[in-house]
Amino acid sequence: MKTLEFRKKILSWYSKNRRELPWRDNPAPYNVWLSEIILQQTRVSQGIIYFNSFIEKFPDIKSLAHANEQEVLKLWQGLGYYSRARNLHAAAKQLSANNYQLPSSYKSLLKLKGVGPYTAAAIASIAFKEPVAAVDGNVMRVISRFYGINDPVNSTKGKKLIDMLSGELIDTENPGDFNQAMMELGATVCTPKNYKCPICPVNSLCIAFSANIVHELPKKIKRKKTITRYFNYLVIDLGNSLIMKKRYNNDIWKNLYDFPLIETSAYADETAIFNNPIWKSWFSGSQATILNVTDYKKHLLTHQVLMVRFYHISVPQLKNIPPEFHKTDKIDIFDLPVPKIIECFLSESFSKI
DNA sequence: AACTCGGGGTT
DNA sequence: AACCCAGAGTT
């Protein structure tokens, strides 16, 4: 049977080619969970240092649950998709009702915030040996090529088909290693480009390889183009402090901090900003001095292009600071979780001590 | 079913 | 510039 041969070959390949990774030293449930959240839409190479710093600061679920969200976001800073950090923290609090232990079944893991079908399957199989397929982007590509699937892997039909096929393939004796083997194969051999079919352990069984259509698979539905937003930040410098603001809307960077913002839908020159009502509400009647205005810098997100510019303004004093803004001592600004581009600006403009 | 949520690496 | 990454949540 083709299935048995596939399992044997891929598990054998994995035993010889598995990468040494921090969370593989000790696949305790917490370690597996944390690593899987960090690795969502994130490369292993990028996630490793975040995993290590989280394990150091929050060695168990209880310590994570007792942290402030702001501490968790600060440790997550720079990794992106910050809802992962908020949900990780919320899930740790959820688990206080379970003696700070992760549940062991796929079905119960799904109830945790931030844990969807992939992550629940990964934890259940790796930490608890439940035979459920963990289908991530790597696995979708491997299965799509192996079976020559033409349906887009990000369509409902394609996903259902791949779920079914990977569910048939999974090794029920060692589901954790099988799932990791599939992902490892996709990450290191069956890659999007520069795939290494000649060294693939299952190339003799692969439909795409035999039909010479590896380069055509997997098929995907393209996403729509990104929009461009113009962020004109007001870095209001009171000498020993800056004005900062916690982002609270359902927008990018929720619960991270930035500066008072004049957002425009198109390029805005300095005159336009000086005449903006937001600018006037901050500075009319005060002795504002413009220290520096940066050029617009392009900051790329998945669905947005941000053009970001910083107006560094010195003001001796301000009255009537609206309550949503925080006067933050300069010695404390590096304790706040901030988006990458804000961190870059702060590092360039202010010393860390 | 489509859209939104970051940042970084590769091609 | 386009695509991808050990995807999940919302609309």
Coordinates of C-alpha atoms (C1' of nucleotides) in Angstrom, one line a residue:
Chain A
M1 CA 0.0 0.0 0.0
K2 CA 1.3 3.4 -1.0
T3 CA 0.3 4.9 2.4
L4 CA 2.4 2.6 4.4
E5 CA 5.4 3.2 2.2
F6 CA 4.9 6.9 2.4
R7 CA 4.8 6.9 6.2
K8 CA 7.9 4.7 6.5
K9 CA 9.9 6.8 4.1
I10 CA 9.0 10.2 5.5
L11 CA 9.6 9.1 9.1
S12 CA 12.9 7.6 8.2
W13 CA 13.9 10.7 6.4
Y14 CA 12.8 12.9 9.3
S15 CA 14.8 10.9 11.9
K16 CA 18.0 11.6 9.9
N17 CA 17.2 15.2 8.8
R18 CA 15.3 16.8 11.6
R19 CA 16.6 20.2 12.7
E20 CA 17.6 20.7 16.3
L21 CA 15.1 23.3 17.6
P22 CA 14.7 24.6 21.2
W23 CA 11.2 23.3 21.6
R24 CA 12.2 19.9 20.4
D25 CA 14.6 19.5 23.4
N26 CA 11.6 19.2 25.6
P27 CA 8.2 18.8 23.9
A28 CA 6.3 19.6 27.0
P29 CA 2.8 20.8 26.2
Y30 CA 3.6 24.4 27.2
N31 CA 6.7 24.5 25.0
V32 CA 4.8 23.0 22.1
W33 CA 1.9 25.4 22.5
L34 CA 4.2 28.5 22.7
S35 CA 6.3 27.4 19.8
E36 CA 3.2 26.8 17.6
I37 CA 1.7 30.2 18.4
I38 CA 5.0 31.9 17.7
L39 CA 5.5 30.0 14.4
Q40 CA 2.1 31.0 13.0
Q41 CA 2.9 32.7 9.7
T42 CA 6.4 33.1 11.0
R43 CA 9.6 31.4 9.9
V44 CA 11.4 29.1 12.3
S45 CA 14.6 31.2 12.0
Q46 CA 12.7 34.3 13.1
G47 CA 10.8 32.6 15.9
I48 CA 13.6 30.9 17.8
I49 CA 14.9 33.9 19.7
Y50 CA 11.3 34.9 20.7
F51 CA 10.7 31.3 21.9
N52 CA 13.8 31.4 24.0
S53 CA 13.1 34.8 25.5
F54 CA 9.5 33.8 26.4
I55 CA 10.6 30.6 28.0
E56 CA 13.1 32.6 30.1
K57 CA 10.7 35.2 31.2
F58 CA 7.6 33.0 31.4
P59 CA 8.8 29.5 32.1
D60 CA 5.3 28.1 32.7
I61 CA 1.7 28.8 32.0
K62 CA 1.1 30.2 35.4
S63 CA 3.8 32.9 35.1
L64 CA 2.4 33.9 31.8
A65 CA -1.1 34.1 33.2
H66 CA 0.0 36.4 36.0
A67 CA 1.8 38.8 33.7
N68 CA 0.4 42.1 32.4
E69 CA -0.6 42.1 28.8
Q70 CA 1.8 45.0 28.2
E71 CA 4.7 42.8 29.4
V72 CA 3.7 40.1 27.0
L73 CA 3.3 42.5 24.1
K74 CA 6.7 44.0 24.9
L75 CA 8.3 40.6 24.6
W76 CA 6.4 40.0 21.4
Q77 CA 7.4 43.3 20.0
G78 CA 8.8 43.1 16.4
L79 CA 7.3 39.7 15.7
G80 CA 4.0 41.0 14.2
Y81 CA 0.5 39.7 14.3
Y82 CA 0.1 40.9 17.8
S83 CA -3.3 39.3 18.3
R84 CA -1.2 36.1 18.8
A85 CA 0.4 37.6 21.9
R86 CA -2.9 39.0 23.2
N87 CA -4.6 35.6 22.7
L88 CA -1.7 33.6 24.1
H89 CA -2.0 35.7 27.3
A90 CA -5.8 35.4 27.4
A91 CA -5.5 31.6 26.9
A92 CA -3.1 31.4 29.8
K93 CA -5.7 33.1 31.9
Q94 CA -8.3 30.7 30.6
L95 CA -6.1 27.9 31.8
S96 CA -6.1 29.1 35.4
A97 CA -9.5 27.2 35.6
N98 CA -7.6 24.1 34.6
N99 CA -4.8 24.2 37.1
Y100 CA -2.6 25.9 34.4
Q101 CA -2.5 22.7 32.4
L102 CA -3.3 22.4 28.7
P103 CA -6.1 20.1 27.8
S104 CA -4.9 17.1 25.9
S105 CA -7.5 16.6 23.2
Y106 CA -7.7 18.3 19.8
K107 CA -11.4 19.2 20.5
S108 CA -10.7 20.9 23.8
L109 CA -7.5 22.6 22.6
L110 CA -9.6 24.3 20.0
K111 CA -11.5 26.2 22.7
L112 CA -8.4 28.2 23.6
K113 CA -8.0 31.7 22.2
G114 CA -5.6 31.8 19.4
V115 CA -5.7 28.0 18.9
G116 CA -7.3 27.0 15.6
P117 CA -7.4 23.8 13.6
Y118 CA -3.7 23.7 12.8
T119 CA -2.4 24.6 16.3
A120 CA -4.8 22.3 18.1
A121 CA -3.7 19.4 15.9
A122 CA 0.0 20.2 16.3
I123 CA -0.3 20.3 20.1
A124 CA -2.5 17.3 20.3
S125 CA -0.2 15.2 18.1
I126 CA 3.2 16.4 19.3
A127 CA 2.5 16.7 23.0
F128 CA -0.2 14.1 23.5
K129 CA 0.1 11.7 20.6
E130 CA -3.4 12.2 19.3
P131 CA -3.5 11.0 15.6
V132 CA -4.8 14.2 14.0
A133 CA -3.1 15.8 11.0
A134 CA -1.6 19.3 11.5
V135 CA -2.0 21.1 8.1
D136 CA 0.0 24.2 7.7
G137 CA 1.3 25.9 4.6
N138 CA 4.1 23.4 4.2
V139 CA 1.8 20.4 4.4
M140 CA -0.7 22.0 2.0
R141 CA 2.2 22.3 -0.5
V142 CA 3.5 18.8 0.0
I143 CA 0.0 17.2 -0.3
S144 CA -0.9 19.4 -3.2
R145 CA 2.1 18.2 -5.2
F146 CA 2.1 14.7 -3.9
Y147 CA -1.5 14.1 -5.1
G148 CA -1.4 16.6 -8.0
I149 CA -4.3 18.6 -6.6
N150 CA -5.4 21.4 -8.9
D151 CA -8.0 23.0 -6.6
P152 CA -6.5 26.2 -4.9
V153 CA -5.2 25.2 -1.5
N154 CA -6.7 28.3 0.0
S155 CA -10.2 27.5 -1.3
T156 CA -12.7 25.7 0.8
K157 CA -12.8 22.8 -1.6
G158 CA -9.0 22.5 -1.7
K159 CA -8.7 22.7 2.1
K160 CA -11.2 20.0 2.7
L161 CA -9.5 17.7 0.2
I162 CA -6.1 18.2 1.7
D163 CA -7.5 17.7 5.2
M164 CA -9.0 14.4 4.1
L165 CA -5.9 13.2 2.4
S166 CA -3.5 14.2 5.2
G167 CA -5.9 12.5 7.6
E168 CA -5.5 9.3 5.7
L169 CA -1.7 9.6 5.5
I170 CA -1.0 10.3 9.1
D171 CA 1.0 7.7 11.1
T172 CA -1.3 6.8 14.0
E173 CA 1.6 5.3 16.0
N174 CA 3.7 8.4 15.9
P175 CA 1.5 11.3 14.8
G176 CA 3.8 14.0 16.3
D177 CA 6.8 13.0 14.4
F178 CA 4.8 12.4 11.3
N179 CA 3.3 15.9 11.4
Q180 CA 6.7 17.4 12.0
A181 CA 8.2 15.4 9.3
M182 CA 5.7 16.7 6.8
M183 CA 6.3 20.3 7.8
E184 CA 10.1 19.7 7.8
L185 CA 9.9 18.3 4.3
G186 CA 7.9 21.3 3.1
A187 CA 10.2 23.7 4.8
T188 CA 13.5 22.2 3.6
V189 CA 12.9 20.1 0.5
C190 CA 9.4 20.6 -1.0
T191 CA 9.9 24.4 -1.0
P192 CA 7.9 26.9 -3.1
K193 CA 10.9 27.7 -5.3
N194 CA 14.2 25.8 -5.6
Y195 CA 12.5 22.6 -4.5
K196 CA 14.9 19.7 -4.2
C197 CA 13.0 16.8 -5.7
P198 CA 16.1 14.7 -6.4
I199 CA 16.7 14.3 -2.7
C200 CA 13.0 14.0 -1.7
P201 CA 12.4 10.7 0.1
V202 CA 9.0 10.3 -1.5
N203 CA 9.7 11.5 -5.0
S204 CA 9.0 8.1 -6.5
L205 CA 5.4 8.3 -5.2
C206 CA 4.8 12.0 -6.1
I207 CA 2.4 12.8 -8.9
A208 CA 3.6 16.3 -9.5
F209 CA 7.2 15.0 -9.8
S210 CA 6.4 12.3 -12.2
A211 CA 4.2 14.6 -14.3
N212 CA 6.8 17.4 -14.1
I213 CA 4.3 19.9 -12.8
V214 CA 5.9 20.6 -9.4
H215 CA 6.4 24.2 -10.5
E216 CA 2.7 24.6 -11.1
L217 CA 1.6 23.5 -7.6
P218 CA 0.2 24.4 -5.2
K219 CA -2.4 26.7 -6.9
K220 CA -3.7 29.6 -4.9
I221 CA -6.3 32.3 -5.1
K222 CA -4.5 35.6 -5.3
R223 CA -5.3 38.2 -2.6
K224 CA -6.4 41.7 -3.4
K225 CA -3.9 44.5 -3.7
T226 CA -2.9 46.5 -0.7
I227 CA -3.9 50.0 0.2
T228 CA -1.6 52.9 1.0
R229 CA -2.0 55.0 4.2
Y230 CA -0.1 58.1 5.1
F231 CA 0.9 58.4 8.8
N232 CA 2.1 61.8 10.0
Y233 CA 3.3 61.3 13.5
L234 CA 3.6 64.1 16.0
V235 CA 6.5 63.4 18.3
I236 CA 5.6 66.0 21.0
D237 CA 8.8 66.5 23.1
L238 CA 8.3 68.1 26.5
G239 CA 11.9 67.9 27.4
N240 CA 11.8 65.0 29.8
S241 CA 8.8 63.3 28.3
L242 CA 6.9 62.5 25.1
I243 CA 3.2 62.2 24.4
M244 CA 2.2 58.7 23.5
K245 CA -1.0 56.9 22.8
K246 CA -2.3 53.3 23.2
R247 CA -3.9 52.1 20.0
Y248 CA -7.3 50.7 20.8
N249 CA -9.3 50.5 17.6
N250 CA -9.8 47.4 15.5
D251 CA -6.9 48.4 13.3
I252 CA -3.3 47.5 13.0
W253 CA -1.1 47.3 16.1
K254 CA -4.0 47.0 18.6
N255 CA -2.8 47.7 22.2
L256 CA 0.6 48.8 21.1
Y257 CA 1.7 52.4 21.6
D258 CA 2.5 55.2 19.1
F259 CA 2.3 58.9 18.9
P260 CA -0.4 61.4 18.2
L261 CA -1.2 60.8 14.5
I262 CA -2.5 62.8 11.6
E263 CA -3.5 60.1 9.0
T264 CA -4.2 61.2 5.5
S265 CA -5.2 59.2 2.5
A266 CA -2.6 60.8 0.3
Y267 CA 0.7 62.5 0.5
A268 CA 0.5 65.5 2.8
D269 CA 3.2 68.2 2.7
E270 CA 4.3 70.2 5.8
T271 CA 1.9 73.0 5.0
A272 CA -1.0 70.7 4.9
I273 CA 0.0 69.2 8.3
F274 CA 0.4 72.6 9.8
N275 CA -3.1 73.5 8.7
N276 CA -4.6 70.3 9.9
P277 CA -7.1 70.7 12.8
I278 CA -5.3 68.1 14.8
W279 CA -2.1 70.0 14.5
K280 CA -3.8 73.2 15.5
S281 CA -5.5 71.6 18.5
W282 CA -2.1 70.6 19.9
F283 CA -0.1 73.7 19.2
S284 CA -2.2 76.8 18.6
G285 CA -1.1 79.4 21.1
S286 CA 1.9 77.5 22.3
Q287 CA 5.6 78.0 21.7
A288 CA 6.2 75.0 19.5
T289 CA 9.6 74.5 17.8
I290 CA 10.0 72.0 15.0
L291 CA 13.2 70.2 15.7
N292 CA 13.1 67.8 12.7
V293 CA 10.8 66.4 10.1
T294 CA 11.8 63.1 8.6
D295 CA 11.1 62.1 5.0
Y296 CA 8.3 59.7 4.4
K297 CA 9.5 56.2 4.9
K298 CA 7.8 53.2 3.4
H299 CA 6.7 50.5 5.8
L300 CA 5.3 47.3 4.3
L301 CA 2.6 45.2 5.9
T302 CA 0.8 42.3 4.3
H303 CA -2.3 44.2 3.4
Q304 CA -1.2 47.8 3.7
V305 CA 1.6 50.1 2.6
L306 CA 2.3 52.7 5.2
M307 CA 4.1 55.9 4.4
V308 CA 5.3 57.2 7.7
R309 CA 6.8 60.5 8.6
F310 CA 7.8 61.9 12.0
Y311 CA 7.4 65.6 13.1
H312 CA 9.7 66.0 16.1
I313 CA 8.3 69.1 17.9
S314 CA 9.6 70.7 21.0
V315 CA 7.0 72.3 23.3
P316 CA 7.8 73.8 26.7
Q317 CA 4.5 72.8 28.2
L318 CA 1.1 71.7 27.2
K319 CA -2.3 72.2 28.9
N320 CA -5.4 70.1 28.4
I321 CA -3.8 66.9 27.2
P322 CA -6.8 64.7 26.1
P323 CA -7.1 61.7 28.4
E324 CA -6.3 59.1 25.8
F325 CA -2.8 60.5 25.5
H326 CA -0.1 59.7 28.0
K327 CA 2.8 61.9 29.0
T328 CA 5.6 59.4 29.2
D329 CA 9.0 60.0 30.7
K330 CA 11.7 59.5 28.2
I331 CA 13.4 57.0 30.5
D332 CA 10.3 54.8 30.2
I333 CA 9.6 55.0 26.5
F334 CA 11.5 51.8 25.8
D335 CA 9.4 49.9 28.2
L336 CA 6.3 50.3 26.1
P337 CA 5.4 47.8 23.4
V338 CA 5.6 49.7 20.1
P339 CA 5.4 48.9 16.4
K340 CA 8.7 48.2 14.6
I341 CA 8.8 51.6 12.9
I342 CA 8.2 53.4 16.1
E343 CA 11.0 51.4 17.8
C344 CA 13.3 52.4 14.9
F345 CA 12.5 56.0 15.3
L346 CA 12.9 56.0 19.1
S347 CA 16.2 54.2 18.8
E348 CA 17.5 56.7 16.3
S349 CA 16.3 59.8 18.1
F350 CA 16.6 59.0 21.8
S351 CA 19.3 57.2 23.8
K352 CA 18.2 54.1 25.7
I353 CA 19.5 55.2 29.0
Chain B
dA1 C1' -16.1 33.3 1.4
dA2 C1' -13.5 37.2 1.9
dC3 C1' -11.0 40.1 4.7
dT4 C1' -7.8 41.6 8.4
dC5 C1' -4.1 41.0 11.4
dG6 C1' 3.3 42.3 10.9
dG7 C1' 7.5 41.8 9.8
dG8 C1' 11.2 39.6 7.4
dG9 C1' 13.3 36.6 4.0
dT10 C1' 13.6 34.9 -0.9
dT11 C1' 13.2 35.0 -5.7
Chain C
dA1 C1' 7.2 43.6 -6.9
dA2 C1' 5.3 39.2 -5.7
dC3 C1' 5.3 35.5 -2.8
dC4 C1' 5.8 33.0 1.5
dC5 C1' 6.1 31.9 6.4
dA6 C1' 4.7 25.4 11.5
dG7 C1' -2.9 30.6 10.8
dA8 C1' -6.7 32.6 13.6
dG9 C1' -10.5 35.6 14.2
dT10 C1' -14.0 38.5 12.3
dT11 C1' -17.5 39.9 9.1

